[in-house]
Protein backbone atom coordinates (compact mmCIF):
# COMPACT_ATOMS: atom_id res chain seq x y z
CA UNK A 1 0.00 0.00 0.00
CA UNK A 2 1.54 3.38 -0.94
CA UNK A 3 2.40 5.54 2.09
CA UNK A 4 0.53 8.82 2.42
CA UNK A 5 2.77 11.80 1.62
CA UNK A 6 2.41 15.09 3.43
CA UNK A 7 3.05 18.56 1.98
CA UNK A 8 6.60 19.90 2.34
CA UNK A 9 6.88 22.41 5.14
CA UNK A 10 8.13 26.00 5.32
CA UNK A 11 7.96 28.67 8.00
CA UNK A 12 8.98 32.18 8.93
CA UNK A 13 10.89 32.57 12.19
CA UNK A 14 10.79 35.89 14.04
CA UNK A 15 10.04 37.45 17.41
CA UNK A 16 7.48 38.92 17.30
CA UNK A 17 6.10 37.32 14.15
CA UNK A 18 2.30 37.53 14.38
CA UNK A 19 2.29 40.67 12.20
CA UNK A 20 4.23 38.91 9.40
CA UNK A 21 2.60 38.94 5.97
CA UNK A 22 4.85 36.09 4.78
CA UNK A 23 2.37 33.21 5.50
CA UNK A 24 -0.29 35.00 3.46
CA UNK A 25 2.12 35.83 0.62
CA UNK A 26 3.46 32.26 0.37
CA UNK A 27 -0.05 30.76 0.58
CA UNK A 28 -1.06 32.94 -2.38
CA UNK A 29 2.10 31.95 -4.31
CA UNK A 30 1.52 28.25 -3.57
CA UNK A 31 -2.11 28.40 -4.71
CA UNK A 32 -1.19 30.29 -7.86
CA UNK A 33 1.58 27.86 -8.85
CA UNK A 34 -0.16 24.69 -7.56
CA UNK A 35 2.65 23.81 -5.14
CA UNK A 36 1.75 21.31 -2.40
CA UNK A 37 3.33 22.96 0.65
CA UNK A 38 2.56 24.53 4.01
CA UNK A 39 3.98 27.75 5.43
CA UNK A 40 3.55 28.81 9.05
CA UNK A 41 4.75 31.62 11.35
CA UNK A 42 6.89 30.51 14.30
CA UNK A 43 7.76 32.84 17.16
CA UNK A 44 11.15 31.59 18.37
CA UNK A 45 12.33 32.48 21.88
CA UNK A 46 14.89 35.29 21.76
CA UNK A 47 17.54 32.90 23.08
CA UNK A 48 16.31 29.87 21.16
CA UNK A 49 16.43 30.54 17.42
CA UNK A 50 18.75 27.65 16.44
CA UNK A 51 16.83 25.19 18.62
CA UNK A 52 13.53 26.28 17.09
CA UNK A 53 14.87 25.77 13.54
CA UNK A 54 16.41 22.40 14.39
CA UNK A 55 13.14 21.24 15.98
CA UNK A 56 11.22 22.35 12.88
CA UNK A 57 13.58 20.24 10.75
CA UNK A 58 13.64 17.24 13.11
CA UNK A 59 9.87 16.67 13.25
CA UNK A 60 9.66 16.45 9.46
CA UNK A 61 9.40 13.34 7.37
CA UNK A 62 8.05 11.06 10.08
CA UNK A 63 4.57 10.56 11.53
CA UNK A 64 2.12 12.97 9.94
CA UNK A 65 4.60 15.77 9.22
CA UNK A 66 5.94 16.55 5.76
CA UNK A 67 9.63 17.17 5.26
CA UNK A 68 10.87 20.64 6.27
CA UNK A 69 12.43 22.25 3.18
CA UNK A 70 13.05 25.84 4.13
CA UNK A 71 12.37 28.92 6.19
CA UNK A 72 12.38 32.67 6.08
CA UNK A 73 14.01 34.56 8.90
CA UNK A 74 12.99 38.00 10.10
CA UNK A 75 13.82 40.38 12.95
CA UNK A 76 15.77 39.78 15.16
CA UNK A 77 17.31 36.53 13.88
CA UNK A 78 18.95 37.33 10.51
CA UNK A 79 22.47 37.37 12.00
CA UNK A 80 21.88 34.14 13.91
CA UNK A 81 20.59 32.54 10.73
CA UNK A 82 23.82 33.64 9.04
CA UNK A 83 25.76 31.81 11.74
CA UNK A 84 23.51 28.74 11.71
CA UNK A 85 23.90 28.04 7.98
CA UNK A 86 26.69 25.67 7.01
CA UNK A 87 26.77 27.04 3.49
CA UNK A 88 26.15 30.62 2.29
CA UNK A 89 25.27 31.95 -1.14
CA UNK A 90 27.55 34.80 -2.33
CA UNK A 91 24.74 37.33 -1.83
CA UNK A 92 24.17 36.13 1.76
CA UNK A 93 27.92 36.32 2.46
CA UNK A 94 27.95 39.91 1.13
CA UNK A 95 24.84 40.84 3.09
CA UNK A 96 26.29 39.46 6.32
CA UNK A 97 22.77 38.25 7.11
CA UNK A 98 20.37 35.49 6.05
CA UNK A 99 16.63 35.77 5.41
CA UNK A 100 16.14 32.47 3.57
CA UNK A 101 17.19 29.00 4.72
CA UNK A 102 17.01 25.84 2.63
CA UNK A 103 17.22 22.43 4.24
CA UNK A 104 18.60 19.34 2.51
CA UNK A 105 20.60 16.25 3.38
CA UNK A 106 23.70 18.40 2.88
CA UNK A 107 22.67 20.67 5.75
CA UNK A 108 21.37 24.24 5.96
CA UNK A 109 22.02 26.72 3.17
CA UNK A 110 21.70 30.43 3.97
CA UNK A 111 20.63 32.91 1.32
CA UNK A 112 19.56 36.54 1.32
CA UNK A 113 16.80 37.61 -1.08
CA UNK A 114 16.22 41.13 0.29
CA UNK A 115 18.49 42.91 -2.19
CA UNK A 116 17.15 40.95 -5.16
CA UNK A 117 13.63 41.83 -3.94
CA UNK A 118 14.46 45.53 -3.80
CA UNK A 119 16.05 45.53 -7.25
CA UNK A 120 13.15 43.60 -8.75
CA UNK A 121 10.60 45.99 -7.24
CA UNK A 122 12.51 48.99 -8.59
CA UNK A 123 13.05 47.56 -12.06
CA UNK A 124 10.09 45.24 -12.80
CA UNK A 125 7.32 46.91 -10.76
CA UNK A 126 8.37 50.56 -10.77
CA UNK A 127 9.90 50.52 -14.24
CA UNK A 128 13.31 51.96 -13.40
CA UNK A 129 16.67 51.13 -14.93
CA UNK A 130 19.36 51.51 -12.28
CA UNK A 131 22.24 51.50 -14.75
CA UNK A 132 24.00 54.88 -14.70
CA UNK A 133 21.90 56.28 -11.84
CA UNK A 134 23.29 58.22 -8.90
CA UNK A 135 21.98 56.23 -5.93
CA UNK A 136 22.02 57.31 -2.29
CA UNK A 137 21.57 54.62 0.34
CA UNK A 138 20.60 56.04 3.75
CA UNK A 139 21.66 53.81 6.65
CA UNK A 140 24.55 51.46 7.40
CA UNK A 141 22.89 48.71 9.42
CA UNK A 142 21.81 45.23 8.37
CA UNK A 143 19.05 46.44 6.04
CA UNK A 144 21.51 48.63 4.13
CA UNK A 145 24.24 46.00 3.90
CA UNK A 146 21.73 43.47 2.59
CA UNK A 147 21.04 45.43 -0.59
CA UNK A 148 24.47 46.80 -1.58
CA UNK A 149 25.75 43.91 -3.75
CA UNK A 150 22.52 43.55 -5.78
CA UNK A 151 22.45 47.34 -6.30
CA UNK A 152 26.11 47.34 -7.42
CA UNK A 153 25.32 44.57 -9.92
CA UNK A 154 22.96 47.00 -11.68
CA UNK A 155 25.95 49.24 -12.53
CA UNK A 156 24.81 52.56 -11.09
CA UNK A 157 27.04 55.59 -11.84
CA UNK A 158 27.33 56.28 -8.10
CA UNK A 159 26.41 54.33 -4.99
CA UNK A 160 26.81 56.63 -2.00
CA UNK A 161 26.17 55.39 1.54
CA UNK A 162 25.28 57.99 4.18
CA UNK A 163 24.59 57.30 7.82
CA UNK A 164 23.89 59.27 11.00
CA UNK A 165 27.02 57.62 12.43
CA UNK A 166 29.31 58.35 9.48
CA UNK A 167 32.02 55.87 10.53
CA UNK A 168 29.64 52.98 9.96
CA UNK A 169 28.93 54.25 6.43
CA UNK A 170 32.67 54.50 5.73
CA UNK A 171 33.24 50.95 6.97
CA UNK A 172 30.54 49.54 4.68
CA UNK A 173 31.73 51.63 1.75
CA UNK A 174 35.29 50.31 2.19
CA UNK A 175 33.96 46.75 2.27
CA UNK A 176 32.11 47.15 -1.04
CA UNK A 177 34.32 49.73 -2.77
CA UNK A 178 31.67 52.46 -2.96
CA UNK A 179 31.55 56.06 -1.69
CA UNK A 180 30.22 57.30 1.62
CA UNK A 181 29.68 60.37 3.74
CA UNK A 182 27.91 61.95 6.65
CA UNK A 183 24.38 63.34 6.58
CA UNK A 184 25.90 66.87 6.56
CA UNK A 185 27.49 66.26 3.16
CA UNK A 186 24.30 65.24 1.40
CA UNK A 187 23.40 68.70 0.10
CA UNK A 188 26.66 68.71 -1.90
CA UNK A 189 25.41 65.91 -4.20
CA UNK A 190 22.40 65.30 -6.43
CA UNK A 191 20.76 61.87 -6.56
CA UNK A 192 18.38 60.09 -8.95
CA UNK A 193 17.36 57.42 -6.46
CA UNK A 194 17.36 57.67 -2.66
CA UNK A 195 16.72 54.49 -0.68
CA UNK A 196 15.89 54.77 3.01
CA UNK A 197 17.38 51.70 4.69
CA UNK A 198 17.49 53.29 8.16
CA UNK A 199 15.05 52.22 10.81
CA UNK A 200 14.10 55.89 11.29
CA UNK A 201 10.86 55.25 9.39
CA UNK A 202 9.62 53.04 12.23
CA UNK A 203 9.88 55.91 14.73
CA UNK A 204 9.12 58.59 12.11
CA UNK A 205 12.32 60.44 13.08
CA UNK A 206 13.26 63.14 10.58
CA UNK A 207 16.15 62.40 8.18
CA UNK A 208 18.08 65.03 6.22
CA UNK A 209 16.55 65.66 2.78
CA UNK A 210 19.14 65.21 0.03
CA UNK A 211 19.10 67.07 -3.29
CA UNK A 212 16.91 65.15 -5.75
CA UNK A 213 17.39 65.26 -9.52
CA UNK A 214 14.41 66.37 -11.64
CA UNK A 215 13.27 62.77 -12.19
CA UNK A 216 14.28 61.39 -8.81
CA UNK A 217 12.72 58.48 -7.01
CA UNK A 218 12.60 57.99 -3.24
CA UNK A 219 12.23 54.44 -1.91
CA UNK A 220 11.25 53.74 1.70
CA UNK A 221 11.92 50.17 2.88
CA UNK A 222 9.19 50.43 5.52
CA UNK A 223 5.67 49.75 4.24
CA UNK A 224 2.14 50.53 5.29
CA UNK A 225 2.83 53.99 6.73
CA UNK A 226 3.66 57.35 5.20
CA UNK A 227 7.01 58.13 6.87
CA UNK A 228 8.59 61.55 7.27
CA UNK A 229 11.16 60.48 4.63
CA UNK A 230 8.32 59.87 2.15
CA UNK A 231 6.61 63.18 3.00
CA UNK A 232 9.86 65.14 2.61
CA UNK A 233 10.64 63.43 -0.70
CA UNK A 234 7.14 64.19 -2.06
CA UNK A 235 7.51 67.82 -0.98
CA UNK A 236 10.84 67.96 -2.83
CA UNK A 237 9.12 66.74 -6.03
CA UNK A 238 10.37 63.13 -6.04
CA UNK A 239 8.26 60.12 -6.94
CA UNK A 240 7.86 57.90 -3.88
CA UNK A 241 7.39 54.20 -3.15
CA UNK A 242 7.15 52.26 0.08
CA UNK A 243 8.65 48.81 0.72
CA UNK A 244 5.58 46.61 0.16
CA UNK A 245 6.82 45.63 -3.30
CA UNK A 246 10.23 44.70 -1.87
CA UNK A 247 8.52 42.51 0.73
CA UNK A 248 6.56 40.63 -1.93
CA UNK A 249 9.54 40.36 -4.28
CA UNK A 250 11.96 39.05 -1.64
CA UNK A 251 9.32 36.42 -0.84
CA UNK A 252 8.99 35.53 -4.53
CA UNK A 253 12.75 35.15 -4.79
CA UNK A 254 12.76 32.82 -1.73
CA UNK A 255 9.86 30.85 -3.25
CA UNK A 256 11.90 30.51 -6.46
CA UNK A 257 14.97 29.34 -4.49
CA UNK A 258 12.88 26.65 -2.76
CA UNK A 259 10.47 25.52 -5.47
CA UNK A 260 12.19 26.48 -8.75
CA UNK A 261 8.99 28.28 -9.81
CA UNK A 262 8.68 32.06 -10.09
CA UNK A 263 5.21 33.25 -8.97
CA UNK A 264 3.43 36.19 -10.59
CA UNK A 265 3.79 38.88 -7.93
CA UNK A 266 1.42 41.48 -9.41
CA UNK A 267 -1.88 40.04 -8.10
CA UNK A 268 -0.33 39.33 -4.68
CA UNK A 269 1.03 42.85 -4.37
CA UNK A 270 -2.34 44.28 -5.47
CA UNK A 271 -4.22 42.17 -2.89
CA UNK A 272 -1.90 43.23 -0.04
CA UNK A 273 -2.04 46.87 -1.11
CA UNK A 274 -5.85 46.78 -1.11
CA UNK A 275 -5.86 45.18 2.33
CA UNK A 276 -3.44 47.73 3.77
CA UNK A 277 -5.41 50.65 2.42
CA UNK A 278 -8.67 49.18 3.77
CA UNK A 279 -6.94 48.80 7.17
CA UNK A 280 -5.69 52.39 7.15
CA UNK A 281 -9.07 53.80 6.13
CA UNK A 282 -10.70 51.76 8.91
CA UNK A 283 -8.08 53.16 11.32
CA UNK A 284 -8.76 56.69 10.04
CA UNK A 285 -12.50 56.24 10.69
CA UNK A 286 -12.00 54.75 14.15
P1 LIG B 1 18.48 47.32 10.46
O1 LIG B 1 18.74 45.86 10.54
O2 LIG B 1 17.04 47.72 10.32
O3 LIG B 1 19.35 47.98 9.43
P2 LIG B 1 20.24 48.33 12.47
O4 LIG B 1 21.32 47.42 12.01
O5 LIG B 1 20.02 48.55 13.92
O6 LIG B 1 18.84 47.89 11.92
O7 LIG B 1 20.50 49.75 11.77
C1 LIG B 1 19.63 50.82 11.94
C2 LIG B 1 20.04 51.92 10.95
O8 LIG B 1 19.09 52.98 11.05
C3 LIG B 1 21.39 52.56 11.26
O9 LIG B 1 21.97 52.99 10.05
C4 LIG B 1 20.99 53.73 12.16
O10 LIG B 1 21.94 54.78 12.19
P3 LIG B 1 23.15 54.75 13.25
O11 LIG B 1 24.14 53.78 12.72
O12 LIG B 1 23.63 56.15 13.32
O13 LIG B 1 22.52 54.30 14.57
C5 LIG B 1 19.75 54.18 11.43
N1 LIG B 1 18.85 54.98 12.28
C6 LIG B 1 18.02 54.52 13.25
N2 LIG B 1 17.31 55.54 13.78
C7 LIG B 1 17.72 56.66 13.13
C8 LIG B 1 17.37 58.05 13.24
N3 LIG B 1 16.44 58.47 14.11
N4 LIG B 1 17.97 58.92 12.41
C9 LIG B 1 18.89 58.50 11.53
N5 LIG B 1 19.28 57.21 11.37
C10 LIG B 1 18.70 56.30 12.18
PDB file of N, CA, C and O in Angstrom, residues 241-272:
ATOM      1  N   UNK A 241       7.966  55.544  -3.338  1.00  0.00           N
ATOM      2  CA  UNK A 241       7.388  54.204  -3.148  1.00  0.00           C
ATOM      3  C   UNK A 241       7.727  53.706  -1.757  1.00  0.00           C
ATOM      4  O   UNK A 241       8.783  54.036  -1.208  1.00  0.00           O
ATOM      5  N   UNK A 242       6.824  52.896  -1.195  1.00  0.00           N
ATOM      6  CA  UNK A 242       7.150  52.256   0.083  1.00  0.00           C
ATOM      7  C   UNK A 242       7.660  50.838  -0.183  1.00  0.00           C
ATOM      8  O   UNK A 242       7.802  50.431  -1.335  1.00  0.00           O
ATOM      9  N   UNK A 243       7.955  50.081   0.871  1.00  0.00           N
ATOM     10  CA  UNK A 243       8.649  48.812   0.717  1.00  0.00           C
ATOM     11  C   UNK A 243       7.760  47.586   0.566  1.00  0.00           C
ATOM     12  O   UNK A 243       8.265  46.461   0.666  1.00  0.00           O
ATOM     13  N   UNK A 244       6.455  47.779   0.289  1.00  0.00           N
ATOM     14  CA  UNK A 244       5.583  46.606   0.163  1.00  0.00           C
ATOM     15  C   UNK A 244       6.007  45.728  -1.024  1.00  0.00           C
ATOM     16  O   UNK A 244       6.006  44.502  -0.933  1.00  0.00           O
ATOM     17  N   UNK A 245       6.385  46.387  -2.112  1.00  0.00           N
ATOM     18  CA  UNK A 245       6.822  45.630  -3.295  1.00  0.00           C
ATOM     19  C   UNK A 245       8.083  44.833  -3.007  1.00  0.00           C
ATOM     20  O   UNK A 245       8.233  43.688  -3.457  1.00  0.00           O
ATOM     21  N   UNK A 246       8.998  45.421  -2.246  1.00  0.00           N
ATOM     22  CA  UNK A 246      10.230  44.701  -1.874  1.00  0.00           C
ATOM     23  C   UNK A 246       9.890  43.472  -1.038  1.00  0.00           C
ATOM     24  O   UNK A 246      10.474  42.399  -1.218  1.00  0.00           O
ATOM     25  N   UNK A 247       8.928  43.632  -0.121  1.00  0.00           N
ATOM     26  CA  UNK A 247       8.522  42.511   0.729  1.00  0.00           C
ATOM     27  C   UNK A 247       8.011  41.344  -0.128  1.00  0.00           C
ATOM     28  O   UNK A 247       8.394  40.185   0.062  1.00  0.00           O
ATOM     29  N   UNK A 248       7.145  41.677  -1.085  1.00  0.00           N
ATOM     30  CA  UNK A 248       6.561  40.626  -1.932  1.00  0.00           C
ATOM     31  C   UNK A 248       7.632  40.017  -2.846  1.00  0.00           C
ATOM     32  O   UNK A 248       7.690  38.798  -3.038  1.00  0.00           O
ATOM     33  N   UNK A 249       8.521  40.865  -3.354  1.00  0.00           N
ATOM     34  CA  UNK A 249       9.541  40.362  -4.284  1.00  0.00           C
ATOM     35  C   UNK A 249      10.610  39.528  -3.576  1.00  0.00           C
ATOM     36  O   UNK A 249      11.118  38.564  -4.146  1.00  0.00           O
ATOM     37  N   UNK A 250      10.985  39.902  -2.337  1.00  0.00           N
ATOM     38  CA  UNK A 250      11.956  39.049  -1.644  1.00  0.00           C
ATOM     39  C   UNK A 250      11.338  37.687  -1.329  1.00  0.00           C
ATOM     40  O   UNK A 250      12.018  36.661  -1.347  1.00  0.00           O
ATOM     41  N   UNK A 251      10.016  37.687  -1.075  1.00  0.00           N
ATOM     42  CA  UNK A 251       9.316  36.421  -0.842  1.00  0.00           C
ATOM     43  C   UNK A 251       9.290  35.588  -2.124  1.00  0.00           C
ATOM     44  O   UNK A 251       9.506  34.367  -2.092  1.00  0.00           O
ATOM     45  N   UNK A 252       9.040  36.252  -3.251  1.00  0.00           N
ATOM     46  CA  UNK A 252       8.987  35.528  -4.533  1.00  0.00           C
ATOM     47  C   UNK A 252      10.350  34.918  -4.852  1.00  0.00           C
ATOM     48  O   UNK A 252      10.439  33.794  -5.368  1.00  0.00           O
ATOM     49  N   UNK A 253      11.396  35.654  -4.546  1.00  0.00           N
ATOM     50  CA  UNK A 253      12.752  35.145  -4.789  1.00  0.00           C
ATOM     51  C   UNK A 253      13.030  33.916  -3.902  1.00  0.00           C
ATOM     52  O   UNK A 253      13.610  32.929  -4.345  1.00  0.00           O
ATOM     53  N   UNK A 254      12.590  33.978  -2.624  1.00  0.00           N
ATOM     54  CA  UNK A 254      12.759  32.824  -1.733  1.00  0.00           C
ATOM     55  C   UNK A 254      11.954  31.627  -2.261  1.00  0.00           C
ATOM     56  O   UNK A 254      12.443  30.490  -2.282  1.00  0.00           O
ATOM     57  N   UNK A 255      10.724  31.901  -2.697  1.00  0.00           N
ATOM     58  CA  UNK A 255       9.863  30.848  -3.255  1.00  0.00           C
ATOM     59  C   UNK A 255      10.549  30.193  -4.450  1.00  0.00           C
ATOM     60  O   UNK A 255      10.550  28.960  -4.614  1.00  0.00           O
ATOM     61  N   UNK A 256      11.182  31.011  -5.290  1.00  0.00           N
ATOM     62  CA  UNK A 256      11.899  30.505  -6.464  1.00  0.00           C
ATOM     63  C   UNK A 256      13.096  29.642  -6.039  1.00  0.00           C
ATOM     64  O   UNK A 256      13.350  28.575  -6.603  1.00  0.00           O
ATOM     65  N   UNK A 257      13.823  30.102  -5.005  1.00  0.00           N
ATOM     66  CA  UNK A 257      14.966  29.336  -4.487  1.00  0.00           C
ATOM     67  C   UNK A 257      14.494  27.952  -4.036  1.00  0.00           C
ATOM     68  O   UNK A 257      15.127  26.941  -4.318  1.00  0.00           O
ATOM     69  N   UNK A 258      13.367  27.914  -3.331  1.00  0.00           N
ATOM     70  CA  UNK A 258      12.879  26.646  -2.764  1.00  0.00           C
ATOM     71  C   UNK A 258      12.237  25.739  -3.797  1.00  0.00           C
ATOM     72  O   UNK A 258      12.420  24.533  -3.784  1.00  0.00           O
ATOM     73  N   UNK A 259      11.359  26.331  -4.628  1.00  0.00           N
ATOM     74  CA  UNK A 259      10.474  25.516  -5.467  1.00  0.00           C
ATOM     75  C   UNK A 259      10.862  25.506  -6.945  1.00  0.00           C
ATOM     76  O   UNK A 259      10.285  24.752  -7.719  1.00  0.00           O
ATOM     77  N   UNK A 260      11.797  26.408  -7.338  1.00  0.00           N
ATOM     78  CA  UNK A 260      12.188  26.477  -8.748  1.00  0.00           C
ATOM     79  C   UNK A 260      11.103  27.038  -9.649  1.00  0.00           C
ATOM     80  O   UNK A 260      11.135  26.877 -10.865  1.00  0.00           O
ATOM     81  N   UNK A 261      10.115  27.712  -9.059  1.00  0.00           N
ATOM     82  CA  UNK A 261       8.988  28.282  -9.807  1.00  0.00           C
ATOM     83  C   UNK A 261       8.901  29.750  -9.424  1.00  0.00           C
ATOM     84  O   UNK A 261       8.943  30.081  -8.229  1.00  0.00           O
ATOM     85  N   UNK A 262       8.775  30.643 -10.411  1.00  0.00           N
ATOM     86  CA  UNK A 262       8.677  32.061 -10.086  1.00  0.00           C
ATOM     87  C   UNK A 262       7.207  32.495 -10.114  1.00  0.00           C
ATOM     88  O   UNK A 262       6.575  32.478 -11.181  1.00  0.00           O
ATOM     89  N   UNK A 263       6.624  32.861  -8.969  1.00  0.00           N
ATOM     90  CA  UNK A 263       5.212  33.251  -8.974  1.00  0.00           C
ATOM     91  C   UNK A 263       5.017  34.627  -9.619  1.00  0.00           C
ATOM     92  O   UNK A 263       5.959  35.416  -9.699  1.00  0.00           O
ATOM     93  N   UNK A 264       3.796  34.870 -10.066  1.00  0.00           N
ATOM     94  CA  UNK A 264       3.431  36.194 -10.594  1.00  0.00           C
ATOM     95  C   UNK A 264       3.120  37.075  -9.374  1.00  0.00           C
ATOM     96  O   UNK A 264       2.145  36.826  -8.657  1.00  0.00           O
ATOM     97  N   UNK A 265       3.942  38.082  -9.147  1.00  0.00           N
ATOM     98  CA  UNK A 265       3.795  38.878  -7.926  1.00  0.00           C
ATOM     99  C   UNK A 265       2.699  39.941  -8.034  1.00  0.00           C
ATOM    100  O   UNK A 265       2.208  40.407  -7.000  1.00  0.00           O
ATOM    101  N   UNK A 266       2.337  40.339  -9.253  1.00  0.00           N
ATOM    102  CA  UNK A 266       1.423  41.483  -9.411  1.00  0.00           C
ATOM    103  C   UNK A 266       0.103  41.308  -8.651  1.00  0.00           C
ATOM    104  O   UNK A 266      -0.303  42.204  -7.889  1.00  0.00           O
ATOM    105  N   UNK A 267      -0.596  40.166  -8.814  1.00  0.00           N
ATOM    106  CA  UNK A 267      -1.875  40.041  -8.096  1.00  0.00           C
ATOM    107  C   UNK A 267      -1.705  39.988  -6.581  1.00  0.00           C
ATOM    108  O   UNK A 267      -2.581  40.442  -5.839  1.00  0.00           O
ATOM    109  N   UNK A 268      -0.570  39.435  -6.128  1.00  0.00           N
ATOM    110  CA  UNK A 268      -0.333  39.330  -4.685  1.00  0.00           C
ATOM    111  C   UNK A 268      -0.072  40.723  -4.108  1.00  0.00           C
ATOM    112  O   UNK A 268      -0.623  41.110  -3.059  1.00  0.00           O
ATOM    113  N   UNK A 269       0.741  41.482  -4.811  1.00  0.00           N
ATOM    114  CA  UNK A 269       1.028  42.852  -4.374  1.00  0.00           C
ATOM    115  C   UNK A 269      -0.264  43.682  -4.371  1.00  0.00           C
ATOM    116  O   UNK A 269      -0.529  44.434  -3.415  1.00  0.00           O
ATOM    117  N   UNK A 270      -1.081  43.511  -5.392  1.00  0.00           N
ATOM    118  CA  UNK A 270      -2.341  44.278  -5.468  1.00  0.00           C
ATOM    119  C   UNK A 270      -3.267  43.909  -4.305  1.00  0.00           C
ATOM    120  O   UNK A 270      -3.899  44.781  -3.691  1.00  0.00           O
ATOM    121  N   UNK A 271      -3.331  42.610  -3.983  1.00  0.00           N
ATOM    122  CA  UNK A 271      -4.216  42.167  -2.890  1.00  0.00           C
ATOM    123  C   UNK A 271      -3.744  42.742  -1.547  1.00  0.00           C
ATOM    124  O   UNK A 271      -4.557  43.224  -0.747  1.00  0.00           O
ATOM    125  N   UNK A 272      -2.414  42.703  -1.320  1.00  0.00           N
ATOM    126  CA  UNK A 272      -1.904  43.232  -0.045  1.00  0.00           C
ATOM    127  C   UNK A 272      -2.088  44.739   0.034  1.00  0.00           C
ATOM    128  O   UNK A 272      -2.419  45.292   1.085  1.00  0.00           O
TER     129      UNK A 272
END
